[in-house]
Amino acid sequence: MELQRLGVKFFLHQSSQLELDDLVPVFHSWIQKKVVEDHILVDVHNYSHVPRGPGILLVAHEGNFSMDSGDDHLGLLYYRKQPLEGSLENRLGHIFRITLQAARRLEKEPRLGKVRFRTDEFLLVANDRLKAPNTQAAFEQLEPELSTFFRRLLDGDDFTLARPEDPRERLTVKVSTGCSDDTKVLLARLS
């Protein structure tokens, strides 16, 4: 399956103390300093008034970053909009690297207070209903390649993959694992 438009969401840790509006100047500084490698950062939008919405959105030509509150779980979501070359495993590695680098930046940002992301549960979203419908058959087709990638990222087989059964939803793979490594550790595994 040739999937390109993929997204990754890492949820905020319960102990995080994030005020969404504080992200606006942080994301603006990312644009000014061009901190996201291989991305043309364009604009910041505040959707914090929208229930279960994108929260604060950083728009880039290549993909969008947002502090998303969909499914009533606040977390950093990155959606890739432009195609990447290589195998699905290579594309996943690229997308996860970008998302984890952004998460690390937010964790280190002094203007945000205490921010930490969970790595024991996260989402992979296929934002292409035509190529990846939310069916068991599509999930089973992707599962071997996803499992190979997640074994490397999570350093073993201690994880489960599940999908929502509602066919109206996008194909979303919920990854659950027994340990919560630091985002820095996951980034190192992708190097």
PDB file of C-alpha atoms in Angstrom:
ATOM      1  CA  MET A   1       0.000   0.000   0.000  1.00  0.00           C
ATOM      2  CA  GLU A   2       1.536   3.310  -1.106  1.00  0.00           C
ATOM      3  CA  LEU A   3       0.611   5.610   1.761  1.00  0.00           C
ATOM      4  CA  GLN A   4       1.936   9.144   1.874  1.00  0.00           C
ATOM      5  CA  ARG A   5      -0.403  11.341   3.920  1.00  0.00           C
ATOM      6  CA  LEU A   6       0.325  10.009   7.375  1.00  0.00           C
ATOM      7  CA  GLY A   7       0.068  11.589  10.783  1.00  0.00           C
ATOM      8  CA  VAL A   8       1.486  10.818  14.216  1.00  0.00           C
ATOM      9  CA  LYS A   9       0.059  11.947  17.537  1.00  0.00           C
ATOM     10  CA  PHE A  10       1.849  11.774  20.873  1.00  0.00           C
ATOM     11  CA  PHE A  11      -0.379  12.501  23.856  1.00  0.00           C
ATOM     12  CA  LEU A  12       0.559  14.918  26.604  1.00  0.00           C
ATOM     13  CA  HIS A  13       1.568  13.288  29.863  1.00  0.00           C
ATOM     14  CA  GLN A  14      -0.902  13.769  32.692  1.00  0.00           C
ATOM     15  CA  SER A  15       1.622  15.804  34.669  1.00  0.00           C
ATOM     16  CA  SER A  16       1.973  18.401  31.873  1.00  0.00           C
ATOM     17  CA  GLN A  17       0.798  21.913  32.625  1.00  0.00           C
ATOM     18  CA  LEU A  18       0.231  23.419  29.202  1.00  0.00           C
ATOM     19  CA  GLU A  19      -1.833  26.505  28.400  1.00  0.00           C
ATOM     20  CA  LEU A  20      -2.708  26.260  24.701  1.00  0.00           C
ATOM     21  CA  ASP A  21      -2.433  30.005  24.069  1.00  0.00           C
ATOM     22  CA  ASP A  22       1.212  29.860  25.200  1.00  0.00           C
ATOM     23  CA  LEU A  23       1.972  27.835  22.062  1.00  0.00           C
ATOM     24  CA  VAL A  24       1.185  30.725  19.720  1.00  0.00           C
ATOM     25  CA  PRO A  25       4.406  32.706  20.381  1.00  0.00           C
ATOM     26  CA  VAL A  26       6.404  29.471  20.541  1.00  0.00           C
ATOM     27  CA  PHE A  27       5.208  28.376  17.100  1.00  0.00           C
ATOM     28  CA  HIS A  28       5.802  31.912  15.763  1.00  0.00           C
ATOM     29  CA  SER A  29       9.388  31.698  17.009  1.00  0.00           C
ATOM     30  CA  TRP A  30       9.778  28.390  15.154  1.00  0.00           C
ATOM     31  CA  ILE A  31       8.776  30.187  11.958  1.00  0.00           C
ATOM     32  CA  GLN A  32      11.179  33.079  12.610  1.00  0.00           C
ATOM     33  CA  LYS A  33      14.099  30.806  13.482  1.00  0.00           C
ATOM     34  CA  LYS A  34      13.283  28.145  10.846  1.00  0.00           C
ATOM     35  CA  VAL A  35      13.792  25.406  13.418  1.00  0.00           C
ATOM     36  CA  VAL A  36      12.022  22.555  11.610  1.00  0.00           C
ATOM     37  CA  GLU A  37      14.420  20.922   9.206  1.00  0.00           C
ATOM     38  CA  ASP A  38      13.267  20.629   5.571  1.00  0.00           C
ATOM     39  CA  HIS A  39      10.036  22.531   6.268  1.00  0.00           C
ATOM     40  CA  ILE A  40       8.799  25.890   5.061  1.00  0.00           C
ATOM     41  CA  LEU A  41       6.866  27.130   8.078  1.00  0.00           C
ATOM     42  CA  VAL A  42       4.086  29.489   7.023  1.00  0.00           C
ATOM     43  CA  ASP A  43       1.593  30.527   9.692  1.00  0.00           C
ATOM     44  CA  VAL A  44       0.031  29.869  13.099  1.00  0.00           C
ATOM     45  CA  HIS A  45      -3.721  29.558  13.692  1.00  0.00           C
ATOM     46  CA  ASN A  46      -5.504  29.485  17.037  1.00  0.00           C
ATOM     47  CA  TYR A  47      -8.418  27.039  17.072  1.00  0.00           C
ATOM     48  CA  SER A  48      -8.401  26.542  20.832  1.00  0.00           C
ATOM     49  CA  HIS A  49     -12.059  27.624  20.930  1.00  0.00           C
ATOM     50  CA  VAL A  50     -13.089  24.576  18.836  1.00  0.00           C
ATOM     51  CA  PRO A  51     -14.053  21.564  20.988  1.00  0.00           C
ATOM     52  CA  ARG A  52     -12.073  18.431  20.060  1.00  0.00           C
ATOM     53  CA  GLY A  53     -10.327  20.474  17.374  1.00  0.00           C
ATOM     54  CA  PRO A  54      -6.818  21.197  16.147  1.00  0.00           C
ATOM     55  CA  GLY A  55      -6.034  23.580  19.033  1.00  0.00           C
ATOM     56  CA  ILE A  56      -3.012  25.622  17.974  1.00  0.00           C
ATOM     57  CA  LEU A  57      -1.966  24.857  14.401  1.00  0.00           C
ATOM     58  CA  LEU A  58       1.445  25.508  12.834  1.00  0.00           C
ATOM     59  CA  VAL A  59       1.084  25.350   9.064  1.00  0.00           C
ATOM     60  CA  ALA A  60       4.001  24.306   6.900  1.00  0.00           C
ATOM     61  CA  HIS A  61       4.195  23.481   3.213  1.00  0.00           C
ATOM     62  CA  GLU A  62       5.333  19.930   3.959  1.00  0.00           C
ATOM     63  CA  GLY A  63       3.035  19.148   6.877  1.00  0.00           C
ATOM     64  CA  ASN A  64       1.090  20.641   9.755  1.00  0.00           C
ATOM     65  CA  PHE A  65       1.827  20.548  13.474  1.00  0.00           C
ATOM     66  CA  SER A  66      -0.928  21.034  16.020  1.00  0.00           C
ATOM     67  CA  MET A  67      -1.637  20.632  19.703  1.00  0.00           C
ATOM     68  CA  ASP A  68      -4.721  18.609  18.899  1.00  0.00           C
ATOM     69  CA  SER A  69      -7.576  17.798  21.283  1.00  0.00           C
ATOM     70  CA  GLY A  70      -9.372  15.278  19.071  1.00  0.00           C
ATOM     71  CA  ASP A  71     -10.897  12.334  20.927  1.00  0.00           C
ATOM     72  CA  ASP A  72     -10.620  14.474  24.079  1.00  0.00           C
ATOM     73  CA  HIS A  73      -6.891  13.652  24.334  1.00  0.00           C
ATOM     74  CA  LEU A  74      -4.547  16.608  24.025  1.00  0.00           C
ATOM     75  CA  GLY A  75      -1.387  15.825  22.121  1.00  0.00           C
ATOM     76  CA  LEU A  76       1.092  16.869  19.474  1.00  0.00           C
ATOM     77  CA  LEU A  77      -0.097  15.850  16.024  1.00  0.00           C
ATOM     78  CA  TYR A  78       1.982  16.061  12.854  1.00  0.00           C
ATOM     79  CA  TYR A  79       0.398  15.409   9.454  1.00  0.00           C
ATOM     80  CA  ARG A  80       2.598  14.996   6.424  1.00  0.00           C
ATOM     81  CA  LYS A  81       1.083  16.662   3.334  1.00  0.00           C
ATOM     82  CA  GLN A  82       3.855  16.270   0.765  1.00  0.00           C
ATOM     83  CA  PRO A  83       5.078  12.904  -0.538  1.00  0.00           C
ATOM     84  CA  LEU A  84       8.280  11.298   0.675  1.00  0.00           C
ATOM     85  CA  GLU A  85      10.471   8.886  -1.236  1.00  0.00           C
ATOM     86  CA  GLY A  86      11.387   5.403  -0.130  1.00  0.00           C
ATOM     87  CA  SER A  87       9.671   2.495   1.535  1.00  0.00           C
ATOM     88  CA  LEU A  88       6.848   2.805   4.034  1.00  0.00           C
ATOM     89  CA  GLU A  89       9.356   2.078   6.804  1.00  0.00           C
ATOM     90  CA  ASN A  90      11.560   4.974   5.617  1.00  0.00           C
ATOM     91  CA  ARG A  91       8.570   7.329   5.386  1.00  0.00           C
ATOM     92  CA  LEU A  92       7.421   6.321   8.874  1.00  0.00           C
ATOM     93  CA  GLY A  93      10.913   6.925  10.210  1.00  0.00           C
ATOM     94  CA  HIS A  94      10.960  10.396   8.673  1.00  0.00           C
ATOM     95  CA  ILE A  95       7.521  11.334  10.015  1.00  0.00           C
ATOM     96  CA  PHE A  96       8.210   9.982  13.502  1.00  0.00           C
ATOM     97  CA  ARG A  97      11.580  11.762  13.600  1.00  0.00           C
ATOM     98  CA  ILE A  98       9.966  15.112  12.739  1.00  0.00           C
ATOM     99  CA  THR A  99       7.208  14.590  15.306  1.00  0.00           C
ATOM    100  CA  LEU A 100       9.586  13.504  18.076  1.00  0.00           C
ATOM    101  CA  GLN A 101      11.951  16.414  17.358  1.00  0.00           C
ATOM    102  CA  ALA A 102       9.009  18.802  17.691  1.00  0.00           C
ATOM    103  CA  ALA A 103       7.940  17.087  20.928  1.00  0.00           C
ATOM    104  CA  ARG A 104      11.489  17.455  22.315  1.00  0.00           C
ATOM    105  CA  ARG A 105      11.492  21.169  21.424  1.00  0.00           C
ATOM    106  CA  LEU A 106       8.208  21.650  23.264  1.00  0.00           C
ATOM    107  CA  GLU A 107       9.453  19.686  26.300  1.00  0.00           C
ATOM    108  CA  LYS A 108      12.516  21.957  26.477  1.00  0.00           C
ATOM    109  CA  GLU A 109      10.611  25.216  25.876  1.00  0.00           C
ATOM    110  CA  PRO A 110      10.800  27.311  29.090  1.00  0.00           C
ATOM    111  CA  ARG A 111       7.798  29.460  28.095  1.00  0.00           C
ATOM    112  CA  LEU A 112       5.509  26.443  28.271  1.00  0.00           C
ATOM    113  CA  GLY A 113       6.189  25.275  31.801  1.00  0.00           C
ATOM    114  CA  LYS A 114       6.182  21.559  32.460  1.00  0.00           C
ATOM    115  CA  VAL A 115       5.448  19.677  29.213  1.00  0.00           C
ATOM    116  CA  ARG A 116       6.065  15.979  28.712  1.00  0.00           C
ATOM    117  CA  PHE A 117       4.790  13.544  26.099  1.00  0.00           C
ATOM    118  CA  ARG A 118       3.767   9.948  26.646  1.00  0.00           C
ATOM    119  CA  THR A 119       5.346   7.274  24.495  1.00  0.00           C
ATOM    120  CA  ASP A 120       3.487   4.287  25.930  1.00  0.00           C
ATOM    121  CA  GLU A 121       0.490   5.037  23.710  1.00  0.00           C
ATOM    122  CA  PHE A 122       0.307   7.031  20.479  1.00  0.00           C
ATOM    123  CA  LEU A 123      -1.545   7.133  17.169  1.00  0.00           C
ATOM    124  CA  LEU A 124      -0.615   6.667  13.541  1.00  0.00           C
ATOM    125  CA  VAL A 125      -3.267   8.094  11.207  1.00  0.00           C
ATOM    126  CA  ALA A 126      -3.639   7.417   7.485  1.00  0.00           C
ATOM    127  CA  ASN A 127      -5.164  10.603   6.117  1.00  0.00           C
ATOM    128  CA  ASP A 128      -6.187   8.990   2.827  1.00  0.00           C
ATOM    129  CA  ARG A 129      -9.534   7.191   2.888  1.00  0.00           C
ATOM    130  CA  LEU A 130      -9.201   6.090  -0.743  1.00  0.00           C
ATOM    131  CA  LYS A 131      -5.853   4.309  -0.382  1.00  0.00           C
ATOM    132  CA  ALA A 132      -6.370   3.256   3.242  1.00  0.00           C
ATOM    133  CA  PRO A 133     -10.005   2.746   4.154  1.00  0.00           C
ATOM    134  CA  ASN A 134     -10.691   1.917   7.790  1.00  0.00           C
ATOM    135  CA  THR A 135     -11.248  -1.782   7.164  1.00  0.00           C
ATOM    136  CA  GLN A 136      -9.782  -4.901   8.706  1.00  0.00           C
ATOM    137  CA  ALA A 137      -8.351  -5.857   5.300  1.00  0.00           C
ATOM    138  CA  ALA A 138      -6.439  -2.558   4.978  1.00  0.00           C
ATOM    139  CA  PHE A 139      -5.178  -2.881   8.548  1.00  0.00           C
ATOM    140  CA  GLU A 140      -4.003  -6.460   7.925  1.00  0.00           C
ATOM    141  CA  GLN A 141      -2.219  -5.346   4.760  1.00  0.00           C
ATOM    142  CA  LEU A 142      -0.303  -2.656   6.672  1.00  0.00           C
ATOM    143  CA  GLU A 143       0.292  -4.586   9.898  1.00  0.00           C
ATOM    144  CA  PRO A 144       3.485  -6.489   8.870  1.00  0.00           C
ATOM    145  CA  GLU A 145       5.315  -3.320   7.777  1.00  0.00           C
ATOM    146  CA  LEU A 146       4.057  -1.370  10.788  1.00  0.00           C
ATOM    147  CA  SER A 147       5.155  -4.122  13.168  1.00  0.00           C
ATOM    148  CA  THR A 148       8.650  -4.158  11.645  1.00  0.00           C
ATOM    149  CA  PHE A 149       8.955  -0.405  12.088  1.00  0.00           C
ATOM    150  CA  PHE A 150       7.575  -0.381  15.650  1.00  0.00           C
ATOM    151  CA  ARG A 151       9.895  -3.226  16.719  1.00  0.00           C
ATOM    152  CA  ARG A 152      12.810  -0.948  15.835  1.00  0.00           C
ATOM    153  CA  LEU A 153      11.300   2.201  17.344  1.00  0.00           C
ATOM    154  CA  LEU A 154      10.152   0.499  20.553  1.00  0.00           C
ATOM    155  CA  ASP A 155      13.136  -1.862  20.821  1.00  0.00           C
ATOM    156  CA  GLY A 156      11.207  -5.128  20.902  1.00  0.00           C
ATOM    157  CA  ASP A 157       7.852  -6.813  20.609  1.00  0.00           C
ATOM    158  CA  ASP A 158       6.177  -5.340  23.695  1.00  0.00           C
ATOM    159  CA  PHE A 159       3.429  -3.449  21.837  1.00  0.00           C
ATOM    160  CA  THR A 160      -0.034  -3.939  20.411  1.00  0.00           C
ATOM    161  CA  LEU A 161      -1.647  -2.415  17.339  1.00  0.00           C
ATOM    162  CA  ALA A 162      -5.378  -1.736  17.202  1.00  0.00           C
ATOM    163  CA  ARG A 163      -7.741   0.215  14.954  1.00  0.00           C
ATOM    164  CA  PRO A 164     -11.156   1.826  15.495  1.00  0.00           C
ATOM    165  CA  GLU A 165     -13.919  -0.257  13.976  1.00  0.00           C
ATOM    166  CA  ASP A 166     -16.091   2.658  12.830  1.00  0.00           C
ATOM    167  CA  PRO A 167     -15.725   2.693   9.009  1.00  0.00           C
ATOM    168  CA  ARG A 168     -16.549   6.419   8.977  1.00  0.00           C
ATOM    169  CA  GLU A 169     -13.284   7.160  10.822  1.00  0.00           C
ATOM    170  CA  ARG A 170      -9.896   7.369   9.116  1.00  0.00           C
ATOM    171  CA  LEU A 171      -7.673   4.329   9.431  1.00  0.00           C
ATOM    172  CA  THR A 172      -5.967   5.011  12.737  1.00  0.00           C
ATOM    173  CA  VAL A 173      -3.572   2.620  14.396  1.00  0.00           C
ATOM    174  CA  LYS A 174      -3.357   2.922  18.157  1.00  0.00           C
ATOM    175  CA  VAL A 175       0.024   1.728  19.356  1.00  0.00           C
ATOM    176  CA  SER A 176       0.189   0.673  23.007  1.00  0.00           C
ATOM    177  CA  THR A 177       3.345  -0.478  24.709  1.00  0.00           C
ATOM    178  CA  GLY A 178       4.335  -1.549  28.184  1.00  0.00           C
ATOM    179  CA  CYS A 179       7.043   1.062  28.670  1.00  0.00           C
ATOM    180  CA  SER A 180       7.198   4.804  28.324  1.00  0.00           C
ATOM    181  CA  ASP A 181      10.641   5.719  27.052  1.00  0.00           C
ATOM    182  CA  ASP A 182      11.686   9.334  26.912  1.00  0.00           C
ATOM    183  CA  THR A 183      11.176  11.042  23.532  1.00  0.00           C
ATOM    184  CA  LYS A 184      14.971  11.424  23.388  1.00  0.00           C
ATOM    185  CA  VAL A 185      15.375   7.623  23.558  1.00  0.00           C
ATOM    186  CA  LEU A 186      12.925   7.070  20.701  1.00  0.00           C
ATOM    187  CA  LEU A 187      14.707   9.690  18.611  1.00  0.00           C
ATOM    188  CA  ALA A 188      18.041   7.945  19.191  1.00  0.00           C
ATOM    189  CA  ARG A 189      16.556   4.673  17.894  1.00  0.00           C
ATOM    190  CA  LEU A 190      15.588   6.393  14.659  1.00  0.00           C
ATOM    191  CA  SER A 191      19.152   7.608  14.002  1.00  0.00           C
TER     192      SER A 191
END
